[in-house]
Tab-separated table of C-alpha atoms in Angstrom:
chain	number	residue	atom	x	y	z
A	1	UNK	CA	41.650	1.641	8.171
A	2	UNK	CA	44.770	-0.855	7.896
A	3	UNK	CA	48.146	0.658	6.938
A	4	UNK	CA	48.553	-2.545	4.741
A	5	UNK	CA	46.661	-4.555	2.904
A	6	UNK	CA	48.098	-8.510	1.682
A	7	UNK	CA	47.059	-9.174	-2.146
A	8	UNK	CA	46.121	-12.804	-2.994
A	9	UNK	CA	45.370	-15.194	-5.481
A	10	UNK	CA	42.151	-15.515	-7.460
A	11	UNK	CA	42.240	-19.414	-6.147
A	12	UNK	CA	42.223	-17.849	-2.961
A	13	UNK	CA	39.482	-15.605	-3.085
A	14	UNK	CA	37.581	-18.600	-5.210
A	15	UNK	CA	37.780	-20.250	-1.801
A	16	UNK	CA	35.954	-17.244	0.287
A	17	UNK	CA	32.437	-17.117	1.970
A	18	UNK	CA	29.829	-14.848	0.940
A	19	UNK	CA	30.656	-12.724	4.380
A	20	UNK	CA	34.204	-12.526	3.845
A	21	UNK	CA	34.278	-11.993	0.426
A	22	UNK	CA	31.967	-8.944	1.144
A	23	UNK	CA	34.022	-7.200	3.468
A	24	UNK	CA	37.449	-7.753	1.774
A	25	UNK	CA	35.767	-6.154	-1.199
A	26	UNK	CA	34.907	-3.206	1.059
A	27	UNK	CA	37.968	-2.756	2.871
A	28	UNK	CA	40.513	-3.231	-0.212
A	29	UNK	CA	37.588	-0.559	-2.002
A	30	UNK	CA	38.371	1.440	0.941
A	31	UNK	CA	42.290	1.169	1.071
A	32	UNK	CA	42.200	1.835	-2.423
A	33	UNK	CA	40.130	4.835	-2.737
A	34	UNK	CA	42.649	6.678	0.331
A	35	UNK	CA	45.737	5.513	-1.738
A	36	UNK	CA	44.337	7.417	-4.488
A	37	UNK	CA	43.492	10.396	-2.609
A	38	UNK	CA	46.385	10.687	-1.208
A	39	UNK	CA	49.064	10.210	-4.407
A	40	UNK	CA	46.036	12.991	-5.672
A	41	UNK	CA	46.011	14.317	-9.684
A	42	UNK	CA	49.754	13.954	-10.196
A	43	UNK	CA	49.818	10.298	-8.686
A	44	UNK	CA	53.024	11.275	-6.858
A	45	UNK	CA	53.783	7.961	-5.180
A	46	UNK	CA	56.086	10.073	-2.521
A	47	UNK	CA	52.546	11.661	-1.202
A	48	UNK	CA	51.050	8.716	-0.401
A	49	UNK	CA	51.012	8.131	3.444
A	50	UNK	CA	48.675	4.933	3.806
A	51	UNK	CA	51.930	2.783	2.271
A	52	UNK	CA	55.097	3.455	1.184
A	53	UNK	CA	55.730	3.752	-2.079
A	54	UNK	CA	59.223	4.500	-3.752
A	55	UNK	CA	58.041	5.767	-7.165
A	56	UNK	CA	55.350	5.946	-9.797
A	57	UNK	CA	56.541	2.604	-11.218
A	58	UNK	CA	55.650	0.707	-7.645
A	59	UNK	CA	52.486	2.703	-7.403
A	60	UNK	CA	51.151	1.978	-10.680
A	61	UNK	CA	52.154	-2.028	-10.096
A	62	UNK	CA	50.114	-1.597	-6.362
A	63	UNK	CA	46.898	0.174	-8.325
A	64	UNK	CA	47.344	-2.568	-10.691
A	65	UNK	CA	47.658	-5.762	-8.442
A	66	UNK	CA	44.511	-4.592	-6.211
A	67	UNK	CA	42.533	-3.531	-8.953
A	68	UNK	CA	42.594	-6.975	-10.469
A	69	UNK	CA	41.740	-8.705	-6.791
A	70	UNK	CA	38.726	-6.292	-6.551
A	71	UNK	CA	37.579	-7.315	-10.063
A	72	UNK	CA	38.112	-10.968	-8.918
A	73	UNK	CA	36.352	-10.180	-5.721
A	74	UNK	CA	33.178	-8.949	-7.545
A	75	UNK	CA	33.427	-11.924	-9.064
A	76	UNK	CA	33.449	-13.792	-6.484
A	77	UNK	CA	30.805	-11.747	-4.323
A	78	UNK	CA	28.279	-11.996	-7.430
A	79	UNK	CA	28.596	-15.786	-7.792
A	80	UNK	CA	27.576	-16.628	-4.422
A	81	UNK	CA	24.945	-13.962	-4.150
A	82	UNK	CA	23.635	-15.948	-7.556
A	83	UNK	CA	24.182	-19.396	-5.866
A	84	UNK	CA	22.252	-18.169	-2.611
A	85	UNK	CA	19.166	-16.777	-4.808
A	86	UNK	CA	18.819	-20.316	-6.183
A	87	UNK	CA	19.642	-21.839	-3.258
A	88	UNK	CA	16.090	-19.524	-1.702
A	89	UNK	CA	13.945	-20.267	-4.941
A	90	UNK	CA	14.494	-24.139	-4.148
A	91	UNK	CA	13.736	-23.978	0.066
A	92	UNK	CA	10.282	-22.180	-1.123
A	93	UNK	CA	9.762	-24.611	-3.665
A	94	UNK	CA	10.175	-27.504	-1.441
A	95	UNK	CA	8.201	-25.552	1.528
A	96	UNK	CA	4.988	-25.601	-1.371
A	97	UNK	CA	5.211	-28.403	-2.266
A	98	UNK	CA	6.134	-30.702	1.196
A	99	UNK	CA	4.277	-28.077	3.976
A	100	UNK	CA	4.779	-29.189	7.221
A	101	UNK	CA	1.893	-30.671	9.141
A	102	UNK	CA	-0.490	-28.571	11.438
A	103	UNK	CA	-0.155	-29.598	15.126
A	104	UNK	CA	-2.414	-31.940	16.359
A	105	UNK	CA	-3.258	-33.074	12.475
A	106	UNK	CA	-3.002	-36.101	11.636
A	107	UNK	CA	-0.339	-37.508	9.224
A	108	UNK	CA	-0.887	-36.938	5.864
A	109	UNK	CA	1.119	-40.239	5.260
A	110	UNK	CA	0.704	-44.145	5.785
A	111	UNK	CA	3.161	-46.647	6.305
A	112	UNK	CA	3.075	-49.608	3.766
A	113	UNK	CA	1.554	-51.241	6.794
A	114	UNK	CA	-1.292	-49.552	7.191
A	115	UNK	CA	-1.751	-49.699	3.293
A	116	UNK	CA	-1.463	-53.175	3.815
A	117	UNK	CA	-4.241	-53.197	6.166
A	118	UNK	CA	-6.467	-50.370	4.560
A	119	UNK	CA	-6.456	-52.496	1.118
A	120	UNK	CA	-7.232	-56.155	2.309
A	121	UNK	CA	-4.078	-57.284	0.956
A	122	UNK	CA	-2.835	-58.394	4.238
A	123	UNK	CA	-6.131	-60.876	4.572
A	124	UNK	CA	-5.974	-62.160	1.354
A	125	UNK	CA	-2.306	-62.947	1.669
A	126	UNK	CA	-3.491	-64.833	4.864
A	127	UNK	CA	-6.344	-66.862	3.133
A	128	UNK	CA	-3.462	-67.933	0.922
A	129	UNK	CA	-1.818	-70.167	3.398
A	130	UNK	CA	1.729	-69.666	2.045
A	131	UNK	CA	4.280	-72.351	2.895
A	132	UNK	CA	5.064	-70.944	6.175
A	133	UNK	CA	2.210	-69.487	8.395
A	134	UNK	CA	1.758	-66.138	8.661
A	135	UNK	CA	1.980	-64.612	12.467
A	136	UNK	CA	-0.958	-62.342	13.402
A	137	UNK	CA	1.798	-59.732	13.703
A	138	UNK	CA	3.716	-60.194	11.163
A	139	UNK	CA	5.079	-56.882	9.723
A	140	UNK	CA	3.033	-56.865	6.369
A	141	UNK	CA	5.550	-54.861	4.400
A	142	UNK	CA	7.402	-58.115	4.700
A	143	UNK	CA	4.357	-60.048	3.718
A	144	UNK	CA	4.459	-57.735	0.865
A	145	UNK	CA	8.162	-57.450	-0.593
A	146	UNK	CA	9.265	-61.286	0.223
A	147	UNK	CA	12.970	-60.719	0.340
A	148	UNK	CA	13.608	-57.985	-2.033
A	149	UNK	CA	15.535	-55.404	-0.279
A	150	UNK	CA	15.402	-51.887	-1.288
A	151	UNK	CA	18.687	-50.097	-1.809
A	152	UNK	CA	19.873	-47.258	-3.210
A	153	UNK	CA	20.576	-49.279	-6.388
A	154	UNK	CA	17.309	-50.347	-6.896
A	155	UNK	CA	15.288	-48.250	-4.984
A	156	UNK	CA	16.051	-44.246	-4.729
A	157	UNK	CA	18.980	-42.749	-5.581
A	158	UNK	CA	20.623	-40.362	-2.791
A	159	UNK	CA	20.494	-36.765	-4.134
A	160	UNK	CA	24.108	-35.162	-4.243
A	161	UNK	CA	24.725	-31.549	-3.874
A	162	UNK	CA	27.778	-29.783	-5.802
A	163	UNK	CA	29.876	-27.324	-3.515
A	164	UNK	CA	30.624	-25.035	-6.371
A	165	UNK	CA	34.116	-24.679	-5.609
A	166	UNK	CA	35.866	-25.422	-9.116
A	167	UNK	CA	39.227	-27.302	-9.099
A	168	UNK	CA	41.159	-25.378	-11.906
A	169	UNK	CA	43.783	-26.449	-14.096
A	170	UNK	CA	47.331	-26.194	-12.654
A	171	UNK	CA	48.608	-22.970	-14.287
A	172	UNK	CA	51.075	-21.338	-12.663
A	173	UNK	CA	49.909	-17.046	-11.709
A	174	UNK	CA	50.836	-14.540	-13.626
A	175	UNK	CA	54.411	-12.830	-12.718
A	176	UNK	CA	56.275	-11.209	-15.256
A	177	UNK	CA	53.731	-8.263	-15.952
A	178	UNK	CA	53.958	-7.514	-11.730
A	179	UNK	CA	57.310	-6.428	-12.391
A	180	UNK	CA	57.506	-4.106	-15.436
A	181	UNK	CA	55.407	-0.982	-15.451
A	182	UNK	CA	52.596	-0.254	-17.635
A	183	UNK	CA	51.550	3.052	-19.098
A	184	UNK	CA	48.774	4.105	-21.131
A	185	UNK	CA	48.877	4.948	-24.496
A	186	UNK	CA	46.405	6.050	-27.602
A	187	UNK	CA	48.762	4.886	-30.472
A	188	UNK	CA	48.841	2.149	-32.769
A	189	UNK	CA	52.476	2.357	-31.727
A	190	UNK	CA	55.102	3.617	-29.201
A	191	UNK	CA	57.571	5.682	-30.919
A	192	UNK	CA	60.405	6.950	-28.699
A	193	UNK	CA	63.788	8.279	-29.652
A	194	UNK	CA	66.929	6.285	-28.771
A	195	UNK	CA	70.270	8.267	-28.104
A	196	UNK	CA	72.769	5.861	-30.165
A	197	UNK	CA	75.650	8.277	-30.207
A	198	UNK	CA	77.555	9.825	-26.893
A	199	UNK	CA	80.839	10.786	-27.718
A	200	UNK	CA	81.738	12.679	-24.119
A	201	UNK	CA	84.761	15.263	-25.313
A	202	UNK	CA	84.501	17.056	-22.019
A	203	UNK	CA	88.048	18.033	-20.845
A	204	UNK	CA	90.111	20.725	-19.009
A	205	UNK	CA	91.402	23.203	-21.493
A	206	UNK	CA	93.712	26.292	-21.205
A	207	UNK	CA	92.604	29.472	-20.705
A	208	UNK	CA	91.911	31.001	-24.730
A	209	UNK	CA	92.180	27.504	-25.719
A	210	UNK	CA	89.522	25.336	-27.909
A	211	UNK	CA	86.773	23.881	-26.008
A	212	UNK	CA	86.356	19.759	-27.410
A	213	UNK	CA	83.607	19.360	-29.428
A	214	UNK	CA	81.294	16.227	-28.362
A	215	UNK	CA	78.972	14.236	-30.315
A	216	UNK	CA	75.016	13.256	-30.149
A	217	UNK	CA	72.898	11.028	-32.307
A	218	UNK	CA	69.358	9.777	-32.028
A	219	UNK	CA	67.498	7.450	-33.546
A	220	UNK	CA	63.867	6.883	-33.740
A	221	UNK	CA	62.320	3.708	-32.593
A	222	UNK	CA	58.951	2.230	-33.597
A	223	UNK	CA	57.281	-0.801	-31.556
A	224	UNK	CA	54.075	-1.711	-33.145
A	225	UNK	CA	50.796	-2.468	-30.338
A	226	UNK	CA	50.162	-5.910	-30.595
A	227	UNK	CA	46.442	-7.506	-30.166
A	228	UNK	CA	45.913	-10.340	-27.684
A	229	UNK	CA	43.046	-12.052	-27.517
A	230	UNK	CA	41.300	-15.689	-27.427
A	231	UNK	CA	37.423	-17.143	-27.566
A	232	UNK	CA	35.045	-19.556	-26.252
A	233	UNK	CA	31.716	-20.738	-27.524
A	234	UNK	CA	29.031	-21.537	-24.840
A	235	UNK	CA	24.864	-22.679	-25.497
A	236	UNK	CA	22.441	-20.655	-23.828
A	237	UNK	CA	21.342	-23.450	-21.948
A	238	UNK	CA	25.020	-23.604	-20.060
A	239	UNK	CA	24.685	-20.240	-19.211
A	240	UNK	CA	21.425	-19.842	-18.022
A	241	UNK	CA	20.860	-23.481	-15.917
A	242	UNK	CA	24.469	-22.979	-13.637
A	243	UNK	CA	24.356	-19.847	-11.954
A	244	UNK	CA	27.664	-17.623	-11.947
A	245	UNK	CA	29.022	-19.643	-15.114
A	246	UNK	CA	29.384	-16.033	-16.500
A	247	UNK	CA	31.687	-14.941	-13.842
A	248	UNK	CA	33.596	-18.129	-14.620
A	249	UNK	CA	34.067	-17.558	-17.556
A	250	UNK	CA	34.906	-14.206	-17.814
A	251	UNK	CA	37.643	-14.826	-14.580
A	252	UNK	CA	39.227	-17.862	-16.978
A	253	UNK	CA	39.166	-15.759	-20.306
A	254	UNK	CA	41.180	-13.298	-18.400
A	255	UNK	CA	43.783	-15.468	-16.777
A	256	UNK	CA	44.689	-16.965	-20.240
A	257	UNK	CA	45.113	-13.188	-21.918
A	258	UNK	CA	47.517	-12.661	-18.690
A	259	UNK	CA	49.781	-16.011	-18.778
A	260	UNK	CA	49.849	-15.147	-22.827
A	261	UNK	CA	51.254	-11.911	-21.728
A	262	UNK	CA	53.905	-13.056	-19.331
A	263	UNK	CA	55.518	-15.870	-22.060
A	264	UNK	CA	55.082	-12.646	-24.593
A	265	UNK	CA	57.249	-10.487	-22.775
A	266	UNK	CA	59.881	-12.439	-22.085
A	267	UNK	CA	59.890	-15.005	-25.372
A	268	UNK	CA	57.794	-12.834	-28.140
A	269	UNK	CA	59.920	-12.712	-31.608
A	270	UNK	CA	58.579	-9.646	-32.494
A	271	UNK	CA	57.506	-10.542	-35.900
A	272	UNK	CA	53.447	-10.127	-36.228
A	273	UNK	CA	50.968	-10.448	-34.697
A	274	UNK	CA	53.948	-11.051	-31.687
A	275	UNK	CA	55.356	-8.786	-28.926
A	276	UNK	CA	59.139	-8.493	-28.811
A	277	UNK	CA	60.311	-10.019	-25.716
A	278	UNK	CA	63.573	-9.395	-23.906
A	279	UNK	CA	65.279	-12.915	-25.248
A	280	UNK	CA	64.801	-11.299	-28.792
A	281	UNK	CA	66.101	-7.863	-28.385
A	282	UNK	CA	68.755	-6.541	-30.407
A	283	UNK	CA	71.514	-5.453	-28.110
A	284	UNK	CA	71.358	-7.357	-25.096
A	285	UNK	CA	73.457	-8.706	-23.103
A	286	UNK	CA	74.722	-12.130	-22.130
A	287	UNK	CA	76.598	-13.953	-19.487
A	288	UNK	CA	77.641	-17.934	-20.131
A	289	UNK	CA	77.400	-19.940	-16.410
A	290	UNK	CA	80.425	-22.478	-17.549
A	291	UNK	CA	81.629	-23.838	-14.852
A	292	UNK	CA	80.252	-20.881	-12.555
A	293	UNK	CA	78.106	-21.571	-9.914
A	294	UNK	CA	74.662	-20.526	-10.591
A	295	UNK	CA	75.310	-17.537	-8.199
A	296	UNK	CA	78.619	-16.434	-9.583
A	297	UNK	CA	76.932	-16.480	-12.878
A	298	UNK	CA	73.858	-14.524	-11.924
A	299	UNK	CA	76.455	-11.933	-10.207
A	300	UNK	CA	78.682	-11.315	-13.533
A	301	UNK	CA	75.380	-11.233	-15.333
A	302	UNK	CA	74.322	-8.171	-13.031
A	303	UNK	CA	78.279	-6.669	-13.423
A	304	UNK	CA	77.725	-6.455	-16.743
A	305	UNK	CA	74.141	-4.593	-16.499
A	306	UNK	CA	75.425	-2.315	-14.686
A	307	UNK	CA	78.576	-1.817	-15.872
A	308	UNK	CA	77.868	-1.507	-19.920
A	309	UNK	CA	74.114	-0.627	-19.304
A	310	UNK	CA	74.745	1.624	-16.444
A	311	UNK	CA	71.589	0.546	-14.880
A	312	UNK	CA	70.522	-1.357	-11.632
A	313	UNK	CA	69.365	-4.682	-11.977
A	314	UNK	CA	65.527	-4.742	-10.482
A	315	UNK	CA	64.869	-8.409	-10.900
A	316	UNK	CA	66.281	-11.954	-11.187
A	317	UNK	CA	64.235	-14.298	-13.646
A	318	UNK	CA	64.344	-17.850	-13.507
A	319	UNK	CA	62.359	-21.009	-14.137
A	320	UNK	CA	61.122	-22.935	-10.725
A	321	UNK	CA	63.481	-25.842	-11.397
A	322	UNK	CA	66.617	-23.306	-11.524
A	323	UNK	CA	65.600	-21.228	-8.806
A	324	UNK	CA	65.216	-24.729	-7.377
A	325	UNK	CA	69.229	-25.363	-7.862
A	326	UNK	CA	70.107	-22.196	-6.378
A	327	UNK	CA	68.042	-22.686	-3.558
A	328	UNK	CA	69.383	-25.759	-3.020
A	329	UNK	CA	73.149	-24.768	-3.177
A	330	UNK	CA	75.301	-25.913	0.402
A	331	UNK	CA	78.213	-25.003	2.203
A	332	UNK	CA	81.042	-27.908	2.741
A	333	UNK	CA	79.730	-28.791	5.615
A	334	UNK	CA	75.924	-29.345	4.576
A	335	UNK	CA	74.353	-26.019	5.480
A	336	UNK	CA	71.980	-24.334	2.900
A	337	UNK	CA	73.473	-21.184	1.370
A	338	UNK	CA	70.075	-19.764	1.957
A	339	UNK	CA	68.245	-20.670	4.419
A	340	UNK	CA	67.361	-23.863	6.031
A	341	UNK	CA	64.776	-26.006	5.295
A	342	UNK	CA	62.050	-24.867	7.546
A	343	UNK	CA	62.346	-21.712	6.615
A	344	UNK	CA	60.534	-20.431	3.571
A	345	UNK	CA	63.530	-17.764	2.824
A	346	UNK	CA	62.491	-14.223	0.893
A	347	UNK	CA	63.273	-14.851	-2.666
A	348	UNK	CA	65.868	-12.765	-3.562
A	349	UNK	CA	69.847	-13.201	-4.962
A	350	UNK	CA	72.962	-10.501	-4.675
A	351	UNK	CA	70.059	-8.271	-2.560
A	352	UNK	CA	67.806	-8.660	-5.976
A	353	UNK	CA	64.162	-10.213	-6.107
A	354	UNK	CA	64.363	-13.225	-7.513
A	355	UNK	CA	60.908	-14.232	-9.878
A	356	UNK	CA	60.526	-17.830	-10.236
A	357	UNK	CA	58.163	-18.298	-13.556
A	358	UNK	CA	57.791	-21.104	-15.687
A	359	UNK	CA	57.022	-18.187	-18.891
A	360	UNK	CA	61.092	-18.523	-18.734
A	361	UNK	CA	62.135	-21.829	-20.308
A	362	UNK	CA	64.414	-23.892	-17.580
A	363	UNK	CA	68.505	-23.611	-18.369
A	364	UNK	CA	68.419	-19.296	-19.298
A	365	UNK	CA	67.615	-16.713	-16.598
A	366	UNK	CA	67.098	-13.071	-17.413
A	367	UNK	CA	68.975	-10.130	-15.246
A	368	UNK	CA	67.176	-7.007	-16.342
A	369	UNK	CA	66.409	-3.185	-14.957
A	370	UNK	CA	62.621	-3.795	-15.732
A	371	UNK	CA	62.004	-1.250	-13.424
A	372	UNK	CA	63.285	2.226	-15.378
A	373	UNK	CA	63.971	0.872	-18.764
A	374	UNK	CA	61.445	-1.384	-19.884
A	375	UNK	CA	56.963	-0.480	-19.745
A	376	UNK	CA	54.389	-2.456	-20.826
A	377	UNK	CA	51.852	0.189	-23.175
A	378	UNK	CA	48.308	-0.758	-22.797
A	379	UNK	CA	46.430	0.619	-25.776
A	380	UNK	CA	42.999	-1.412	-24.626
A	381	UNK	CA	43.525	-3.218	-21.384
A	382	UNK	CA	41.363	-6.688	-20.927
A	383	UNK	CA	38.232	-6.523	-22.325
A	384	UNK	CA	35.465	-9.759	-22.114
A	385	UNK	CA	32.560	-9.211	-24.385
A	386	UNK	CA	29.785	-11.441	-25.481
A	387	UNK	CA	28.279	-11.789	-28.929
A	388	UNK	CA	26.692	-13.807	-31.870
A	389	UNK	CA	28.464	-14.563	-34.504
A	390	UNK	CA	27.775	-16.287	-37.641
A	391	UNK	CA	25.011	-19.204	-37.208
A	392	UNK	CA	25.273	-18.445	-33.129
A	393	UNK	CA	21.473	-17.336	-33.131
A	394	UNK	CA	19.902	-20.374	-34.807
A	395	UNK	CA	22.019	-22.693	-33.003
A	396	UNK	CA	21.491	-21.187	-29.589
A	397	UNK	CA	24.876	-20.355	-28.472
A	398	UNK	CA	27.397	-17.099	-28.247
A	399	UNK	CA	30.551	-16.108	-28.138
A	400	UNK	CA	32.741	-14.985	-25.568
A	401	UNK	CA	35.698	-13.323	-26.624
A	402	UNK	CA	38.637	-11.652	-24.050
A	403	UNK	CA	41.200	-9.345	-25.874
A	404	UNK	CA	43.758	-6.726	-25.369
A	405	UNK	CA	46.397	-4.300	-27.300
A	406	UNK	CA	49.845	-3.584	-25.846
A	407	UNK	CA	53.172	-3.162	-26.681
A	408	UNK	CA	56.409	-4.061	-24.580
A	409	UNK	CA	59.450	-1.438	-24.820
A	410	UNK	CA	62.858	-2.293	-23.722
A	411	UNK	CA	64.504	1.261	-24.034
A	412	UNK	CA	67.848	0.396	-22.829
A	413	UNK	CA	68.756	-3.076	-24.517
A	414	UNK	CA	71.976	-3.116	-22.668
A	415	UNK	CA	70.239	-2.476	-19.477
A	416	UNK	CA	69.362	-6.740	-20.056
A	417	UNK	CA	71.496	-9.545	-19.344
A	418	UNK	CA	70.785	-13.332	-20.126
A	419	UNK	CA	72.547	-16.183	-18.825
A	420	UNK	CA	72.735	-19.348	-20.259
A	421	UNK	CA	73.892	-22.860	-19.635
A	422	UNK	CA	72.100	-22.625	-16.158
């Protein structure tokens, strides 16, 4: 069994063979299974010896990311194995209706020639005496035609074959939810308690003398589960005449709920039906670039988290065209701050990953402990289900509809930075 396993793309795995897809599926079923075993009831990440895993957080994201690549390689597996099965009914088809000939038969065929021949029409184009005179052996198909050519214009049209590979729309993967945990819950809401007073009186005292009194407050927080969710309409005749349309479908339905997700989290006002997103929390932070370089900025940006939030910044977000500008930054002399050209470079600033995601509009970033005080809470992960509605029945058609509940928590607002003007 592999001590690691790489994670890719659903365009990637769109692009597999039946025989490949079939053993990935196996082996990351595999991999998966002895991860599990080994974190055991109490999913302690620290008992897992097939990877390394620093906490429950990173586990949970691994489970996560690998779960949704086996779901997209079932996919994947049960659309070809579809595609095949049709591919089978129309070789037998063709083998009834074309069988090849018996040896020593003879053809079960005749040239336009011997039609030609067979039919008289060769003799009685003879006894015609056309302007020019006709050769004993002439090739009567000529004879027949004149000078029309047949062409695939006229004549028979070449049959095309599609590949089935689908070019999809350029949408840009999922990142955000990779890098904030998710949880469970069975509430219509996540209700936690926030400490909002810590007056620290601890000091030496005399012996006999008055100990100093501190000072706690909490305050209970309510963020409201959210529903996700968006449709699509197909006939019966769409779904039944192009095998593993379903799959598609369902694959697509999902993606959308999952970019929808990623803008939420970051962007989502937090009025209904919307998440709140880190730009809209009360209580973050925020770090102006002015005249900073975009690294200085990012830097300050992480001071501040973990100076006032007292937490440790776990990622760096950024729209492409930023991350672009910091990639991009030189030395006096010409050389790439980091890395040259050729290289591809890990994606990371200040010893922080760096997430590139065009869910963040270009000109803020985000600086944020995602990691320990932020969770996504699932109350209904993705769910695709199919069903009539309305006038479906009569008109031939259903409904496919994708949907999920969750709720994002940022528990320490302070533990957030944004920085603008980038």
């Amino acid at each position: 069994m592999p001590f690691a396993i790489d994670i890719h793309g659903k365009e990637h795995i769109q692009r597999l063979p039946l025989d490949r897809a079939q053993k990935a599926l196996a082996e990351r079923t595999e991999w998966l299974e002895a991860v599990l075993r080994e974190a055991g009831p109490e999913l302690d990440a620290k008992a897992v010896r097939t990877v390394q895993l620093e906490d429950g957080a990173e586990l949970s994201g691994l489970v996560r990311r690998v779960s949704d690549e086996l779901e997209a390689l079932t996919d994947r597996v049960q659309e070809l194995r579809k595609q095949e099965a049709v591919l089978e009914k129309a070789r037998a088809e063709a083998a009834r209706v074309l069988p090849a000939p018996a040896a020593g038969d003879a053809p079960a065929y005749r040239s336009l020639a011997d039609v030609a021949r067979k039919t008289g029409a060769l003799a009685a184009m003879k006894e015609l005496r056309a302007a020019s005179a006709v050769v004993e052996d002439a090739d009567p198909a000529a004879l027949i035609l004149g000078k029309a050519t047949m062409t695939t214009s006229a004549g028979i049209a070449p049959e095309t074959a599609r590949t089935g590979q689908v070019a999809f729309a350029a949408v840009q993967p999922p990142r955000i939810i990779d890098i904030i945990p998710a949880y469970p819950t069975g509430q219509a809401a996540v209700v936690y308690l926030e400490e909002t007073t810590f007056t620290n009186a601890a000091a030496e005292r005399a012996e006999a003398a008055v100990y100093a009194e501190a000072a706690l407050a909490y305050t209970e927080r309510n963020v409201p589960v959210r529903s996700i969710g968006v449709s699509l309409p197909v006939t019966d005749e769409q779904r039944e005449d192009v095998a593993g349309v379903e799959a598609l479908i369902d694959g697509r339905l999902r993606t959308m709920l999952q970019l929808r997700l990623d803008s939420q989290i970051l962007n989502g006002n937090g009025t209904a039906p919307n998440l709140l997103g880190t730009l809209n929390v009360s209580g973050i932070q925020t770090q102006a670039r002015a005249t900073d370089p975009h690294p200085d900025a990012i830097l300050k940006a992480m001071t501040k988290v973990r100076t006032t939030g007292a937490a440790e910044p776990s990622a760096v977000i950024l729209n492409p065209s930023d991350w672009q500008t910091v990639r991009l930054a030189k030395t006096t002399d010409g050389a790439y701050l980091f890395g040259p050209p050729y290289d591809a470079g890990i994606p990371r600033i200040w010893g922080v990953p760096v997430v590139a995601s065009s869910a963040l509009a270009q000109g803020t970033g985000i600086v944020g402990d995602y990691a320990a005080h932020a969770g996504l809470f699932l109350r209904a992960g993705i769910e695709v289900q199919v069903a009539l509605s309305n006038d479906d029945f009569v008109k031939g058609k259903v409904t496919f509809r994708a949907g999920m509940r969750a709720a994002v928590v940022h528990f320490r607002p302070a533990a957030f930075c944004t920085v603008t003007g980038l």
